[in-house]
Amino acid sequence: MGILFDEGKQTFSISTKCSTYQFMLDPHGFLLHLYYGKRISGNAGYLLKYLDRGFSGNPACVVNDRTFSMDVLPQELPAWGSGDFRSPAFVVEKEDGTRSVDLRYVTHTIRTGKYGLPGLPAVYVNEDDTAESETLEIVLKDSVLSLEVHLLYGVLPELDVITRAIQVRNKGAETVYLDKLLPASLDFITGEYDLLTFHGRHTMERLVQRMTIGYSEERIGSRRGASSHQHNPMLVIAEKETTDTFGDCYAMQFVYSGGFQAEALKDQFGTTRVQIGLQEEGFHYPVATGETFTSPEVILSFSRDGFDKLSHNLHDLIRDHICRGKFKNRPRPVLVNSWEGSLWNIDKNSLLSLAREAKGIGADMLVVDDGWFGNRDDDNSSLGDWYANEKKLGGTLGSLIEEVNRIGLKYGLWFEPEMISEQSRLYEMHPDWALQIPGRVPIRGRNQLVLDFSRKEVRDYIYDAICAILDSGNIEYIKWDYNRSIFDVYSEAADHQGRVLYDYMLGVYEFLENLTNQYPDVLIEGCSGGGGRYDAGMLYYTPQIWTSDNTDPIDRMLIQYGTSFGYPASTLAAHVSKSPNEQTGRVTPISTRGIAAMYGSFGYELDLALLTEEEKQEAREQIATYHRYEDLILSGDYYRLSDPAKDAFCGWSFVAKDGTEALVSAVILRLCSNDEIFYVKPKGLKSGCIYMEEETGDCYDADLLMSAGLPLPKEAGEHRAYQFHFILQPE
Ligand code: DGJ
């Protein structure tokens, strides 16, 4: 396992427990991709065939050899200007508009431990297990531009994970512009593939789309300045027959929270190319003489056993090597959030009575959402004015927090740090701090503008304001919201506007890095109108994210199902809300809402005073149940047990890593009279063993359960839900 360079065959092999990634250094100094898939010990160089292909040009170094063309050969970093007409991963422009780059190998190093990326979130390896990770750094050079490109590969062999990032160093005399940079590009010489993407919209994120990669260029992404609700920066490439439990598949996940793009195509000779990286339209990044540009990284993973295993690789990676801080492997507080119950209509009395109700059902924390600051009574004002509205709060924020603490609850608070309202003191003082193009009236989103986080003085001001609030009381949780897309890209401070969106994200990351260092005990939950910035980049700073503004438990089945392909349950915040549901008007039993929300970090978001005594009792029992299973939910292996887009029920389970217990849940999605019996088939139990279902005391043969399933009760009533806790029996 690990990284090897075969001098004789001039081949680089990166091997993990189950996969091998291989490419060769050809005699002309080009890096040609050979293979990614099941672990191999052989050399895949024989796969390359050199043929004279019409209209595919030949680089000067091969003289008259018409069989050598970069237009046909598989590549590690397809660059525009090399003669490859397929979609490039790297495009560089000179001041005069010339776009061409010719990269050749200079040197490489292999070292222990995984590389880090300055100023960017990245997979990290804990100090005690650095020996297990390795880095390969390859230096390529364009001698005309004097441009050095460093290809970085990291490997975490046990997790079947390889990472890729790129650094570009300008050693020439003039500034060059990066116009396109996709840090990972995979060329599959053989095979027919499907692409799975995770698309959506506000309140309906990460729905699964599976399509054939054919002779066209498919492109998904976000031009919104954030990774977005519309597409998630994560891809799965699968062989045609691959299912959850069978077949080869690959993941590509971008560790970045700004705009991204991903492309998939089959070229004219049948090679499949799939790439992911920075979004092109918003990117024209100047790299001046002596400067280095560092890209975010892409996570690659491979599974030979279908999507479940691929998800496990990503879940383990994100839990242990992306998420950081005190809460990464700890139970999260069960919280009651004020938003859906009260919106902006909060005051001291309503918050304290919500706190008492929250304590009454056994919650751990009260989170005061939007509306506590400035003159904020709706979404038209006050963003940027981060001082407490003492009139509303009936005194200082600190005294409110003390009262909440006295009730026996922790206290959490909502912020939207990256935004500014035109109706705010901050805007009166610094209108130029908002991103807007001189001479144009900016496009508003939720009647707010975006603060120019690429500027240090802007970040510093907001940072100080937020710290002053955090220092004013015992605040143990922050909800970091972000509620619009970026349209008007112009920063007063930038030497070139083509850098602003990228520098904006670097600014957000720097801010979060400082904040998490200064307040290591504060749990931060990411949010962007729900899941509009649900990505591995944010998870580096915020170990959980508000999954969606849609709290309807039935819609949530689709959202949580899609999210589960790339992200572990520990990162997913899910709350019980009122019925009929705020977003859909659907009526569901509180028991179903509870089971649906025990999918990650659990909480409530409704006016608890409106619950009946029976419902309050049920909520109390739900919290107790959640606490009983939270370790299993947050750190067990997650399995999808049905496809909610097709099946009549949504089933899922969490299985302890040692197989000793499993929590199987199912929500009935469709009901009709005199219907067939639905069987939920658990996965991941220990073969040859007996499990007892805790509530009934019934014992089951694990193999029988996994092959024939467990019948779900037949009960009248819309959207019933069931939970079964299986315990491994001693032999
Ligand atoms: C959008 C979030 O997703 C909601 O949960 C809530 O915090 C509102 N913003 C507040 O404005």
XYZ file of C-alpha atoms in Angstrom, residues 2 58 146 258 302 327 338 547 640:
9
model
C 1.091 3.575 -0.471
C 1.161 15.770 -32.725
C 8.330 29.762 -16.613
C -17.690 28.347 -3.481
C -13.169 3.685 -4.958
C -17.555 17.883 18.818
C -36.840 29.275 17.778
C -29.675 19.886 6.117
C -29.648 2.725 2.727
